Short mmCIF file of C-alpha atoms and ligand atoms in Angstrom, two decimals:
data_model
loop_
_atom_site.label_atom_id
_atom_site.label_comp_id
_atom_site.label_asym_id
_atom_site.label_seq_id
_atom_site.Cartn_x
_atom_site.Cartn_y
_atom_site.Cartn_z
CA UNK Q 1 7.01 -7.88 22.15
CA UNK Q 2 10.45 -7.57 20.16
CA UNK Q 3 13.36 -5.19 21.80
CA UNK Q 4 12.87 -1.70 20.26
CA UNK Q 5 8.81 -2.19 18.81
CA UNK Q 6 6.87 -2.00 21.91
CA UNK Q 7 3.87 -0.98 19.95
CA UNK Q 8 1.35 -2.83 17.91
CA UNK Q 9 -2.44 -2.81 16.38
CA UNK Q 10 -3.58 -2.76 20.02
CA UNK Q 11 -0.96 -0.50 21.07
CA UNK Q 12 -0.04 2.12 18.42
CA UNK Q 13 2.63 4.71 18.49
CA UNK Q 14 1.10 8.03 17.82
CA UNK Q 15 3.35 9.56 15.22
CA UNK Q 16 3.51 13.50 14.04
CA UNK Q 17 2.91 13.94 10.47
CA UNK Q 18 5.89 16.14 9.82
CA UNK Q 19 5.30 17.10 6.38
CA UNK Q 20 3.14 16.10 2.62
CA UNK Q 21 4.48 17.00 -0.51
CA UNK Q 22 2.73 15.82 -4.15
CA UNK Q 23 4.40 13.43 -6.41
CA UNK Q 24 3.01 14.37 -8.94
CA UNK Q 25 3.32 17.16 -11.27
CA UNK Q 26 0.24 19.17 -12.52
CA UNK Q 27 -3.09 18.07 -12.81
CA UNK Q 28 -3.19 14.31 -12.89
CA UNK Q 29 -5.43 11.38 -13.02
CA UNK Q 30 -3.86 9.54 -9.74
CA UNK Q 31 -2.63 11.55 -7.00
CA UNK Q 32 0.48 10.45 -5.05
CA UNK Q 33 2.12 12.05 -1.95
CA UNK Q 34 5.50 11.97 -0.25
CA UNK Q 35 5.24 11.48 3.45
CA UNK Q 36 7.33 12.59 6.67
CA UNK Q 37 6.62 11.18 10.07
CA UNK Q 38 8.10 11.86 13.32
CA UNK Q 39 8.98 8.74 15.01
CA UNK Q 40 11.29 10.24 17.39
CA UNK Q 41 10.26 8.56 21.13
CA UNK Q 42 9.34 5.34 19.45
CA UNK Q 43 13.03 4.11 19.98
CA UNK Q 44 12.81 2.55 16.80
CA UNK Q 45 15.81 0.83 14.81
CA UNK Q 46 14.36 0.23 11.76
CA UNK Q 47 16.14 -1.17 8.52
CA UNK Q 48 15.65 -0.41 5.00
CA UNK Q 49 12.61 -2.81 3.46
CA UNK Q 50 10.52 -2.65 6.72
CA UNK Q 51 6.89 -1.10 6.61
CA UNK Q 52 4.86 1.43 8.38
CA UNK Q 53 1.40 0.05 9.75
CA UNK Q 54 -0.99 3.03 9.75
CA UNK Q 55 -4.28 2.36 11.53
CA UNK Q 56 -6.61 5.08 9.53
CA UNK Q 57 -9.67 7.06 10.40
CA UNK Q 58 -13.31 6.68 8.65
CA UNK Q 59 -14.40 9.90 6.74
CA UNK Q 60 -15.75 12.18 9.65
CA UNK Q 61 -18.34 12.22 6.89
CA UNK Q 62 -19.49 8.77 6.75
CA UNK Q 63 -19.53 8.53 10.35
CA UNK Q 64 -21.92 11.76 10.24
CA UNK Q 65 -24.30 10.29 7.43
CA UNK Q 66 -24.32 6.67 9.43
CA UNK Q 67 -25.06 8.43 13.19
CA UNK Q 68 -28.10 10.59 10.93
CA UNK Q 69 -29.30 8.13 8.97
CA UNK Q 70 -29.42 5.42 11.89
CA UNK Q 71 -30.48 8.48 14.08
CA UNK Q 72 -28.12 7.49 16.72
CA UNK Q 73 -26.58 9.90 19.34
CA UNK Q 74 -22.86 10.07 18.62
CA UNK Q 75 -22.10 10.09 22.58
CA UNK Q 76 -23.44 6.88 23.33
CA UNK Q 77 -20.64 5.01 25.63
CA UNK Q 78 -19.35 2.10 23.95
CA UNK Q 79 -16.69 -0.76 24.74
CA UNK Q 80 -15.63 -2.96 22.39
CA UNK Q 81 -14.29 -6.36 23.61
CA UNK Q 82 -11.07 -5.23 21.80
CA UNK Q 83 -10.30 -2.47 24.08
CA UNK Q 84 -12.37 -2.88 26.74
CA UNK Q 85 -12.55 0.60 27.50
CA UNK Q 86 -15.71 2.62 27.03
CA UNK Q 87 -15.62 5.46 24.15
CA UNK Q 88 -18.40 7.77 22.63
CA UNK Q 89 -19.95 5.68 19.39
CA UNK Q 90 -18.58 8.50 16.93
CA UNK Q 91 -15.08 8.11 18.23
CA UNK Q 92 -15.48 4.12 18.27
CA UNK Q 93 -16.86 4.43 14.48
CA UNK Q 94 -14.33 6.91 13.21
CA UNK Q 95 -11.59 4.68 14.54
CA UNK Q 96 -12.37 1.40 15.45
CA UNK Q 97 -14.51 0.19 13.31
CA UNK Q 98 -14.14 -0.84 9.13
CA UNK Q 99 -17.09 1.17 7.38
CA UNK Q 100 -16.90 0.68 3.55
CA UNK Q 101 -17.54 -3.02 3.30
CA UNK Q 102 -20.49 -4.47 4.07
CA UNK Q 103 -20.00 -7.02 6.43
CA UNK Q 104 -21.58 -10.81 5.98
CA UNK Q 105 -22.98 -10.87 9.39
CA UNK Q 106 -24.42 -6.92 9.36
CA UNK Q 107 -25.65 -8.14 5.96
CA UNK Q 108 -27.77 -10.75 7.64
CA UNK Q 109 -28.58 -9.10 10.57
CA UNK Q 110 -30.42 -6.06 8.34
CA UNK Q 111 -32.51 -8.89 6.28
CA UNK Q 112 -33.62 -10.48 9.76
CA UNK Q 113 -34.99 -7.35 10.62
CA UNK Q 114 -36.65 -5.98 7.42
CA UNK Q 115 -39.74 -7.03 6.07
CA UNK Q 116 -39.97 -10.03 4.38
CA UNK Q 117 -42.43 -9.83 1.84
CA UNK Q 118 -40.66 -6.22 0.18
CA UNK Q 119 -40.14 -5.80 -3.24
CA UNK Q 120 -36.72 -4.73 -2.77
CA UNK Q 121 -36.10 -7.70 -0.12
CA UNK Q 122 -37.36 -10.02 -2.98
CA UNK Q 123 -34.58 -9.04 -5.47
CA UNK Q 124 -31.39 -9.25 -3.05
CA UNK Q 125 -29.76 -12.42 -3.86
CA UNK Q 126 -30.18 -14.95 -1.08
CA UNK Q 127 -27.59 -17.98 -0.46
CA UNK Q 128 -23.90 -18.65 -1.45
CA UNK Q 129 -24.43 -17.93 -4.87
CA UNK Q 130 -22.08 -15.82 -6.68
CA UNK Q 131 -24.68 -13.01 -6.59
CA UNK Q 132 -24.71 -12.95 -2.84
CA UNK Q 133 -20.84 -12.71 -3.11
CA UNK Q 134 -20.69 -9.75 -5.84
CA UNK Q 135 -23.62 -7.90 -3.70
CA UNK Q 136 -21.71 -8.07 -0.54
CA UNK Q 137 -18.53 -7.13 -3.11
CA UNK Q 138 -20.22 -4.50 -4.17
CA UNK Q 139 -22.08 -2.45 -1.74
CA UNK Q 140 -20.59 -0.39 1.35
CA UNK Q 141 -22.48 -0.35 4.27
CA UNK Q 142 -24.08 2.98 3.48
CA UNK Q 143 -25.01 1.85 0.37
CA UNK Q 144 -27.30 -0.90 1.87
CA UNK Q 145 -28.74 0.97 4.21
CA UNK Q 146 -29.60 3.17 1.47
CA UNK Q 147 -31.54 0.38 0.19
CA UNK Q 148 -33.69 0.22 3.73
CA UNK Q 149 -34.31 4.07 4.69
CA UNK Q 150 -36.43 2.77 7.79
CA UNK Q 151 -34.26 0.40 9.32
CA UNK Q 152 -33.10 1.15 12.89
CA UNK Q 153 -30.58 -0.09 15.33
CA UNK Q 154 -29.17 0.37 18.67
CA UNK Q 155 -25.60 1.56 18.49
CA UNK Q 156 -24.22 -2.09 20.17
CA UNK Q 157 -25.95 -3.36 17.25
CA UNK Q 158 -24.57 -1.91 15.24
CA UNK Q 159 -20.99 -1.99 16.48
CA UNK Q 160 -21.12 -5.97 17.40
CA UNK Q 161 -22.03 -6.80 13.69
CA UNK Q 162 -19.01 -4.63 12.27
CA UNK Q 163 -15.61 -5.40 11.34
CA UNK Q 164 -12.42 -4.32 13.04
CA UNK Q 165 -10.24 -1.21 11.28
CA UNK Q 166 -7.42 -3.19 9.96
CA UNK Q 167 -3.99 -1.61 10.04
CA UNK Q 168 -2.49 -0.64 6.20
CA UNK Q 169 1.45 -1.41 5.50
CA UNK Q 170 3.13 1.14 3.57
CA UNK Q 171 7.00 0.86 2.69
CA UNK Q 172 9.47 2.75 4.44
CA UNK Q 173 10.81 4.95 1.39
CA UNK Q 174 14.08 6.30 3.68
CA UNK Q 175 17.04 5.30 5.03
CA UNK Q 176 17.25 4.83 8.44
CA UNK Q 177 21.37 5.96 8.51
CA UNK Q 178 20.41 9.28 7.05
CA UNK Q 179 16.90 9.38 8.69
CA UNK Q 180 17.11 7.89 11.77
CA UNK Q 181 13.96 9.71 13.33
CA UNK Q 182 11.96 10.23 10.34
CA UNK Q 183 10.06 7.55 8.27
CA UNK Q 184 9.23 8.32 4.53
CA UNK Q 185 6.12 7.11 2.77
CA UNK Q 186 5.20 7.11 -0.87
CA UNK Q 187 1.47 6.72 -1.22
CA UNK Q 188 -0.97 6.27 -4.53
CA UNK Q 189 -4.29 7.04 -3.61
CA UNK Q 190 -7.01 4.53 -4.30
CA UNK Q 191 -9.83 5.91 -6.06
CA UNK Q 192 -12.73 4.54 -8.20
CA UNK Q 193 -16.20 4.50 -9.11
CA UNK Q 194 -18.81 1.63 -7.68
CA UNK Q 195 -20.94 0.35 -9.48
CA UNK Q 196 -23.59 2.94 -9.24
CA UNK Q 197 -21.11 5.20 -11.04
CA UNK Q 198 -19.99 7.19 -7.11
CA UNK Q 199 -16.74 7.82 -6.28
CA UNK Q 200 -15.40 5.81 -3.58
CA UNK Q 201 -12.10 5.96 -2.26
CA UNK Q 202 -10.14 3.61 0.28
CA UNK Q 203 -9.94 4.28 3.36
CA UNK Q 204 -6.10 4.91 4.58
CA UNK Q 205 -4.99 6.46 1.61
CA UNK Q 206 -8.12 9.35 2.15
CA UNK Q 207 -6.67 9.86 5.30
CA UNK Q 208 -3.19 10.71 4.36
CA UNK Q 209 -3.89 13.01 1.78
CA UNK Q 210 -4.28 16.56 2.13
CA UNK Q 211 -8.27 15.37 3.06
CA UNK Q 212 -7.16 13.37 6.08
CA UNK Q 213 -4.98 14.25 8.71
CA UNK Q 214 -3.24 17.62 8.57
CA UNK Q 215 0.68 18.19 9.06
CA UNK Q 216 1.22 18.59 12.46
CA UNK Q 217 -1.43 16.33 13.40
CA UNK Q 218 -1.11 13.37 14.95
CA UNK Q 219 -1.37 8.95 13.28
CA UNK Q 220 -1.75 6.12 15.18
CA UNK Q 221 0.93 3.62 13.55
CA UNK Q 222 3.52 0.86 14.36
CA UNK Q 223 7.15 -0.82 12.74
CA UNK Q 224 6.19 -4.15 11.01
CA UNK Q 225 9.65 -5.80 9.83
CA UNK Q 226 10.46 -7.55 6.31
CA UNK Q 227 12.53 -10.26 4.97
CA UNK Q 228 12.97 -7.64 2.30
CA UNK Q 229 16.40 -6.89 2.95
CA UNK Q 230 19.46 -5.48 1.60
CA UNK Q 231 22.25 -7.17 0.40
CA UNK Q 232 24.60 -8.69 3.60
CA UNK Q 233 27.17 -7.59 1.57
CA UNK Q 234 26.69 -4.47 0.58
CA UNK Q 235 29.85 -4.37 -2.61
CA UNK Q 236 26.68 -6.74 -4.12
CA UNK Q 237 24.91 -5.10 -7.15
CA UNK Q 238 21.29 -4.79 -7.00
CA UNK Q 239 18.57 -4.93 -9.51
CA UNK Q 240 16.01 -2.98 -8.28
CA UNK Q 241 12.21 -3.16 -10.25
CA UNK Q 242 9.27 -0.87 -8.74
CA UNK Q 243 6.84 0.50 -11.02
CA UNK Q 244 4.78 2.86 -8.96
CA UNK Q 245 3.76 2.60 -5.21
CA UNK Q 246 6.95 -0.38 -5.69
CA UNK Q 247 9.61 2.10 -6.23
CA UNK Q 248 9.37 3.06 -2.28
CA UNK Q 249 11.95 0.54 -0.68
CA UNK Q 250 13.87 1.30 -3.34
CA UNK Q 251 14.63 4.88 -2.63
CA UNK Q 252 15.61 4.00 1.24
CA UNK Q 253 17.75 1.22 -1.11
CA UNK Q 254 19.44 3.41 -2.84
CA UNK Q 255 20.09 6.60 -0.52
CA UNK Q 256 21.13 3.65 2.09
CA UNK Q 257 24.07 2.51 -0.16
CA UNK Q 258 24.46 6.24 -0.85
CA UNK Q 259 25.17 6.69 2.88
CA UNK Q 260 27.07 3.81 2.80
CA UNK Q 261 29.98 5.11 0.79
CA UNK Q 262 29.71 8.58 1.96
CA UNK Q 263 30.56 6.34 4.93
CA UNK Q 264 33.67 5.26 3.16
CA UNK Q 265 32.46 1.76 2.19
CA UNK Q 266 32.45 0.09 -1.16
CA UNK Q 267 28.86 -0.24 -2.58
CA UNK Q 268 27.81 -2.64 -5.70
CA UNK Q 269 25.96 -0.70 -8.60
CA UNK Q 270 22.45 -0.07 -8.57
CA UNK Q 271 19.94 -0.53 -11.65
CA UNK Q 272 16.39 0.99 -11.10
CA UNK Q 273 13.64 -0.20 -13.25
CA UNK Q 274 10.73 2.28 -12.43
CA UNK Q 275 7.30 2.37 -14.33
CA UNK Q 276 4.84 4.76 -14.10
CA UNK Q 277 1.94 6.80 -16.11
CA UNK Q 278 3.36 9.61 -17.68
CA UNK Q 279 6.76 10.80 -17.38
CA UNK Q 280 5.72 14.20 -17.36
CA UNK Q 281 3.38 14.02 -14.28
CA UNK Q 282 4.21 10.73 -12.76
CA UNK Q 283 8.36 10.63 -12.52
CA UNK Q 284 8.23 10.20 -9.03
CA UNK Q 285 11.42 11.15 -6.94
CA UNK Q 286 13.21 12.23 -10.52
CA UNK Q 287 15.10 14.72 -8.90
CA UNK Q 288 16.49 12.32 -6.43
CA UNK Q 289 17.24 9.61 -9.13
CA UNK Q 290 19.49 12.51 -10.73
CA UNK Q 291 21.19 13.55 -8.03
CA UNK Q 292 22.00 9.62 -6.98
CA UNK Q 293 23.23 9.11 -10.78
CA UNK Q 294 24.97 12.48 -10.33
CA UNK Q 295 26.69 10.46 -7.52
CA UNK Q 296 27.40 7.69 -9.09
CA UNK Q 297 25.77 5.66 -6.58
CA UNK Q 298 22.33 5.35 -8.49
CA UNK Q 299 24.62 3.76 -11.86
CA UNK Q 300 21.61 2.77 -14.11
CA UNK Q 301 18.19 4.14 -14.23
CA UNK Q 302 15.39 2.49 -17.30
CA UNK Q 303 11.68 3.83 -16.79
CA UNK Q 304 8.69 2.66 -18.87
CA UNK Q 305 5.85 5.19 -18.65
CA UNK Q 306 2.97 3.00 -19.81
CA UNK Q 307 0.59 6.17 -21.15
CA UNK Q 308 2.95 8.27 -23.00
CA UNK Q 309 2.27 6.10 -25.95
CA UNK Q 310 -0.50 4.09 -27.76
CA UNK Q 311 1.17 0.67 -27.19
CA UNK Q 312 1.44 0.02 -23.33
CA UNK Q 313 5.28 0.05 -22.28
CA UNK Q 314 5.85 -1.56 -19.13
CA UNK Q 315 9.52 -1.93 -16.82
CA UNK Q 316 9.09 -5.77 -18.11
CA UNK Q 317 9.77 -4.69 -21.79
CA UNK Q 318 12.68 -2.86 -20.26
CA UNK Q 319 14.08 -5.81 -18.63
CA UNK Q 320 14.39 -7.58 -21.43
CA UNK Q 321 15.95 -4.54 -24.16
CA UNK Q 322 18.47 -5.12 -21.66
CA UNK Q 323 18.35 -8.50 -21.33
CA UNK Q 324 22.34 -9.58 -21.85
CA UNK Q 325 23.53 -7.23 -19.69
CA UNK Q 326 21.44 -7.98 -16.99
CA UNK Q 327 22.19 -11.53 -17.56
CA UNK Q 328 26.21 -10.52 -16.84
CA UNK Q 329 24.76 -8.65 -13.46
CA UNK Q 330 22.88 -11.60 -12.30
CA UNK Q 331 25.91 -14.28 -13.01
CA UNK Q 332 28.35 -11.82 -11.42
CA UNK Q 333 26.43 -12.25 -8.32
CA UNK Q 334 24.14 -9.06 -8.83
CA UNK Q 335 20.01 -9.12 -5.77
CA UNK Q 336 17.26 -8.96 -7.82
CA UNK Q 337 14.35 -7.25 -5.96
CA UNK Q 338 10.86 -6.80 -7.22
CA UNK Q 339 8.06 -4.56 -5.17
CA UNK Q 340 4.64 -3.51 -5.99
CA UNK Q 341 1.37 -4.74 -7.73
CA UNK Q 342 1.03 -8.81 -6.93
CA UNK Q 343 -1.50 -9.41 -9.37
CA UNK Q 344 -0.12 -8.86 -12.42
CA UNK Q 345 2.92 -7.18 -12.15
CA UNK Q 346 5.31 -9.10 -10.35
CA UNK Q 347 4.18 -12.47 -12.43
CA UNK Q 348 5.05 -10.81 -15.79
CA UNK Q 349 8.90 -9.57 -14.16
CA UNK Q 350 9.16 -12.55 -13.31
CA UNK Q 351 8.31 -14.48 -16.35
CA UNK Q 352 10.81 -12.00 -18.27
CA UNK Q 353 13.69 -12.76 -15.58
CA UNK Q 354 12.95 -16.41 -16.75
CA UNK Q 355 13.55 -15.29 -19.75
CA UNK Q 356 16.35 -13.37 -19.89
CA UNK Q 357 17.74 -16.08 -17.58
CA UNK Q 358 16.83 -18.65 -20.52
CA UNK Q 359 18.45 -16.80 -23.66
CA UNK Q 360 21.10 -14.58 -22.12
CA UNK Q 361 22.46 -16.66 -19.55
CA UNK Q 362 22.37 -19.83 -21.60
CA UNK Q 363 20.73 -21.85 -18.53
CA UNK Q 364 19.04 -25.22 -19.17
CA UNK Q 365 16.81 -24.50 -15.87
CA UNK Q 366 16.39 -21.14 -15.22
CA UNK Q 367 13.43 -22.03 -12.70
CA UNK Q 368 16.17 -24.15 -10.43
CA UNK Q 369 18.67 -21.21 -11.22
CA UNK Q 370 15.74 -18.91 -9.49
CA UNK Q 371 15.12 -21.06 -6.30
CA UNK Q 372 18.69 -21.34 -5.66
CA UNK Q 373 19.07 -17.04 -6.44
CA UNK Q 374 16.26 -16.81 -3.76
CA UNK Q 375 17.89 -19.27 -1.29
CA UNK Q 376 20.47 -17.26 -1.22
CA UNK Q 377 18.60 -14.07 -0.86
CA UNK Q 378 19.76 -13.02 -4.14
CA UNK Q 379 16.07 -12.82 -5.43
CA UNK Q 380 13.63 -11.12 -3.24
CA UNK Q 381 9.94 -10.03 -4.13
CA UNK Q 382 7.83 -7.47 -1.59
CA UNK Q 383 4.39 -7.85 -3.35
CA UNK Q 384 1.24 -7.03 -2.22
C1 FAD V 1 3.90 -4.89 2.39
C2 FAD V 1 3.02 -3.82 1.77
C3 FAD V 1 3.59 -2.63 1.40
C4 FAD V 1 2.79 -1.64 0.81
N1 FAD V 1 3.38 -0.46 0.47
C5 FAD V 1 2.65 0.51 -0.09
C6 FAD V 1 3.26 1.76 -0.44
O1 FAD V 1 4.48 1.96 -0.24
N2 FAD V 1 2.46 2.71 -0.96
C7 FAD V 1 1.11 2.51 -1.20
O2 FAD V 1 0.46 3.45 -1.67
N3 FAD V 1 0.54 1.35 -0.89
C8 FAD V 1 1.25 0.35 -0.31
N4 FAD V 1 0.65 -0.82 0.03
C9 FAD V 1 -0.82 -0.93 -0.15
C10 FAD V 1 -1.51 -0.37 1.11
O3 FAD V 1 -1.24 -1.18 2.24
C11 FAD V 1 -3.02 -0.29 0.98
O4 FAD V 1 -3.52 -1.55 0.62
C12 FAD V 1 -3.48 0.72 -0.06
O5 FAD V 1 -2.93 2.01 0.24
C13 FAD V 1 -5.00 0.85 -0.07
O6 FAD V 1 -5.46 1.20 1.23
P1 FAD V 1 -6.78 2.07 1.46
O7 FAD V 1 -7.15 1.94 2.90
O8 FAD V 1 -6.61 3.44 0.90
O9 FAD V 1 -7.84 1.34 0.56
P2 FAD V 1 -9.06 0.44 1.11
O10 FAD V 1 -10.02 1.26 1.85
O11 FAD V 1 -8.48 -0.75 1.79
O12 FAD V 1 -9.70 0.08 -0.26
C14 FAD V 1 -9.11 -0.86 -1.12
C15 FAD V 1 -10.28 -1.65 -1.61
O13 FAD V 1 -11.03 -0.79 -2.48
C16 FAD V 1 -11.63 -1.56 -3.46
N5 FAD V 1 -11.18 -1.07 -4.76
C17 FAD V 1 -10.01 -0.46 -5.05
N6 FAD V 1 -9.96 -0.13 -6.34
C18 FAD V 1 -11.13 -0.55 -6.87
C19 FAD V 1 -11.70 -0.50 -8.17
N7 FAD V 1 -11.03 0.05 -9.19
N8 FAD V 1 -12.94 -1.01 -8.35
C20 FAD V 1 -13.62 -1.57 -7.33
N9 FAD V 1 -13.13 -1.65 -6.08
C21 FAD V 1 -11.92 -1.15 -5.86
C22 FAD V 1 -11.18 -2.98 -3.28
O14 FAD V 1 -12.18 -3.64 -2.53
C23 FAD V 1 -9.92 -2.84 -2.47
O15 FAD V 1 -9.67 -3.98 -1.68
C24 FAD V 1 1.41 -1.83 0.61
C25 FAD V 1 0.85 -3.06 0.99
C26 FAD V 1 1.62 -4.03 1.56
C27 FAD V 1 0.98 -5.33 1.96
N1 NAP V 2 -3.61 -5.21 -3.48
C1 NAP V 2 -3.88 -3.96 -3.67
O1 NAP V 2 -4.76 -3.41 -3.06
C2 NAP V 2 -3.11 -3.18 -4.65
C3 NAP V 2 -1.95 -3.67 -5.26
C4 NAP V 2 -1.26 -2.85 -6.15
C5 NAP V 2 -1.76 -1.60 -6.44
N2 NAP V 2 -2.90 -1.22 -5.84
C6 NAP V 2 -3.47 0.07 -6.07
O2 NAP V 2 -3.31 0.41 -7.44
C7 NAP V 2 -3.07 1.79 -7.53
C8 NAP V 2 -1.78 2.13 -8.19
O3 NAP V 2 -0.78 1.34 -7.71
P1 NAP V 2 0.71 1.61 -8.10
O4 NAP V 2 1.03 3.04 -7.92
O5 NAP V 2 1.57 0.65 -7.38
O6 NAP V 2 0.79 1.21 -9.62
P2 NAP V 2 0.27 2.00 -10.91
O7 NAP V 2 0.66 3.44 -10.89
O8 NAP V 2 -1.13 1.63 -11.16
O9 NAP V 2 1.11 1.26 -12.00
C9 NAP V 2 2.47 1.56 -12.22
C10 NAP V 2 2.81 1.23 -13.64
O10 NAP V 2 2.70 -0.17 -13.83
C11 NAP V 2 1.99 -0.38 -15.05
N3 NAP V 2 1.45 -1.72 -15.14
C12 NAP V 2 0.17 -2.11 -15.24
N4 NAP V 2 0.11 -3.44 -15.41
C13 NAP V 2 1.38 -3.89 -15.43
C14 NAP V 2 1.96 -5.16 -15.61
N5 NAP V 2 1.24 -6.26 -15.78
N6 NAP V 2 3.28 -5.27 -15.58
C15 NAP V 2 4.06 -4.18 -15.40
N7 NAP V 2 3.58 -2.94 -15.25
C16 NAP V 2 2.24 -2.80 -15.26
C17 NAP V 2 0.98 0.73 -15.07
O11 NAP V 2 0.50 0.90 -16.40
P3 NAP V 2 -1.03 1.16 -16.83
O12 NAP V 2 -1.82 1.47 -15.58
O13 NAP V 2 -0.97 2.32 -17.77
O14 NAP V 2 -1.48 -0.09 -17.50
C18 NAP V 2 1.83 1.88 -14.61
O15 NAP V 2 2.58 2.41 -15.67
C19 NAP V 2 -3.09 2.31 -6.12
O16 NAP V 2 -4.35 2.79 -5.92
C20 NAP V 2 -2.74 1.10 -5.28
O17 NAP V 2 -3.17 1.19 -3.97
C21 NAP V 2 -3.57 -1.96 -4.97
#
């Protein structure tokens, strides 16, 4: 284990939720939350860019619903080869254990055991075919069971044929010279409706909202590090594009160079590009980004707030309104940093730093003027 982590997935640091505060103003379509945990006692030395691996609980209430509908008694000893220490089935289920997937081999262990010649049976897809793929996709494991009200299991059964809780990376949103025991989160939570038109909503970020874990309580978590790293030299500018959840490094970014000069050192400028929903309700951190400016540390700030409009206006179209001046910060030397959505997000940035590359700074190969910018570090993406 690396100097100053001794904890990981097997062996998590159980951190004290210090304080939740909303993001958001007034009633919203997406709900986001600024976290505080205690890591005091971890003895870790974290740097700005690392992440926080939370290893969530199941819903007490889908753990309920599965014991009923399975009609399995919740203090049923059970040890998983994973820990190899024997724990009541609730506690293994609520913790252990991933509940809203269903799970290729549970999948095929149900169809074993229900009647073959059912109508229903009939209708589930069977083989590789895409079907089978978008059924799996589609259905939690309540939701199949749903599907077969009489089947039965033993709890070791059940638990063999599930997969493990995977930990959930969120971005450390502080800086570790000004917070030095405390880690800050920024979370969106993930909600949507399944196909049958029910609300579903994922798993870690439930359990960090006001639903989940109260403050005071205690999270099981550990430090995962980055190459997503500050400047070395910190008189570099920085470019800094995070529309939503991917504004989080950013603020330990910024505060860090802020802490930096309060230090007496010479910082570069800073340019946020943030994008969000509405700037009314969705500004995340505005107050901070004025006080920074107020500061002069945070020197430019551009936001695109997609919904406050007909036409969709994303940090992209921002980019390039400012595309020759950017093109002066990147030739002078200026990081370029982009965090958030992978899918589509980060792609289109890119695609306008190309661009603005291409017209503004008069390059023949902006592609070979990109590798060599992240050779050098100078162009980092944290994507995900
Ligand atoms: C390096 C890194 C840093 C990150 N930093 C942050 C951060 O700072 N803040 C943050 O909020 N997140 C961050 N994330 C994302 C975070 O790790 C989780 O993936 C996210 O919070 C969702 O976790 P969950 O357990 O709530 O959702 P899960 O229970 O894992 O559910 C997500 C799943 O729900 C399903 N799903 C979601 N939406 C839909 C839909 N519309 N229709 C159908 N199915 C859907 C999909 O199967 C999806 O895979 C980061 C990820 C990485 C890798
Ligand atoms: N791999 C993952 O699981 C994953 C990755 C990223 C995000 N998410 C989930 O998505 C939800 C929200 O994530 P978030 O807060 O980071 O982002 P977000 O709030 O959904 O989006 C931030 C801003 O980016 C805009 N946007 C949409 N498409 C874009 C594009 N191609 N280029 C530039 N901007 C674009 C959005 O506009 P519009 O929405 O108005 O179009 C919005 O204004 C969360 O639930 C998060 O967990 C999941």
């Amino acid at each position: 284990m690396e100097a100053g982590i001794p904890y990981d997935r097997h062996h998590p640091f159980e951190a004290t939720l210090l304080s939740r505060r909303s993001l958001c103003r007034g009633e919203t379509e997406r709900e986001a939350y600024h976290l505080v945990i205690d890591i005091r006692r971890s003895q870790w030395h974290y740097s700005c860019g690392d992440s926080l691996a939370i290893l969530p609980q199941n819903d007490p209430r889908c753990v309920s619903d599965l014991l009923q509908r399975l009609c399995l008694e919740p203090l049923t000893l059970i040890t998983l080869p994973s820990s190899g220490v024997p724990k009541p089935l609730r506690l293994v289920l609520e913790e252990e254990l991933c509940l809203n997937h269903l799970p290729k081999s549970f999948w095929e262990f149900l169809r074993r055991r229900v009647a073959k010649d059912g109508e229903l049976y009939r209708k589930i897809p069977v083989g590789e075919s895409e079907g089978w793929e978008n059924f799996l996709k589609n259905h939690t494991l309540a939701k199949a069971l749903e599907l077969f009200p009489d089947f039965r299991c033993t709890a070791q059964e059940l638990v063999e044929h599930l997969r493990p809780m995977l930990p959930r990376l969120y971005s450390i949103a502080s800086a570790p010279t000004l917070f030095p025991e405390e880690v800050h989160l920024a979370i969106v939570m993930v909600k949507y409706e399944d196909i049958y038109g029910e609300k579903r909503h994922g798993v870690a970020t439930r359990y960090l909202s006001p639903e989940g874990i109260p403050v005071g309580g205690r999270c099981r978590c550990f430090l995962v590090r980055s190459h997503f790293r500050l400047p070395e030299d910190i008189r570099r500018d920085m470019i800094l594009v995070g529309p939503g959840t991917g504004v989080a490094p950013f603020r330990g970014f910024i505060w860090e160079y802020a802490a930096q000069r309060e230090a007496g050192k010479e910082t570069g400028r800073t340019w946020l590009f943030f994008g969000s929903l509405r700037r009314h309700s969705h500004f995340y951190y505005q107050e901070e980004w004025e006080e920074l400016m107020a500061r002069g540390v945070l020197t430019h700030l551009d936001c695109a707030f997609s919904r406050d409009q007909a036409e969709k206006i994303y940090v992209q179209h921002r980019l390039l309104e400012h595309g020759p001046e950017l093109a002066r910060w990147i030739l002078g030397g200026a990081h370029f940093y982009i965090c958030g959505d992978a899918s589509h997000m980060a792609k289109d940035v890119e695609a306008a730093l190309l661009q603005i590359l291409s017209v503004h700074a008069h390059l023949s190969d902006p592609g070979d003027y990109l590798r060599t910018m992240r050779r050098e570090k100078r162009y980092q993406k944290d994507v995900y």
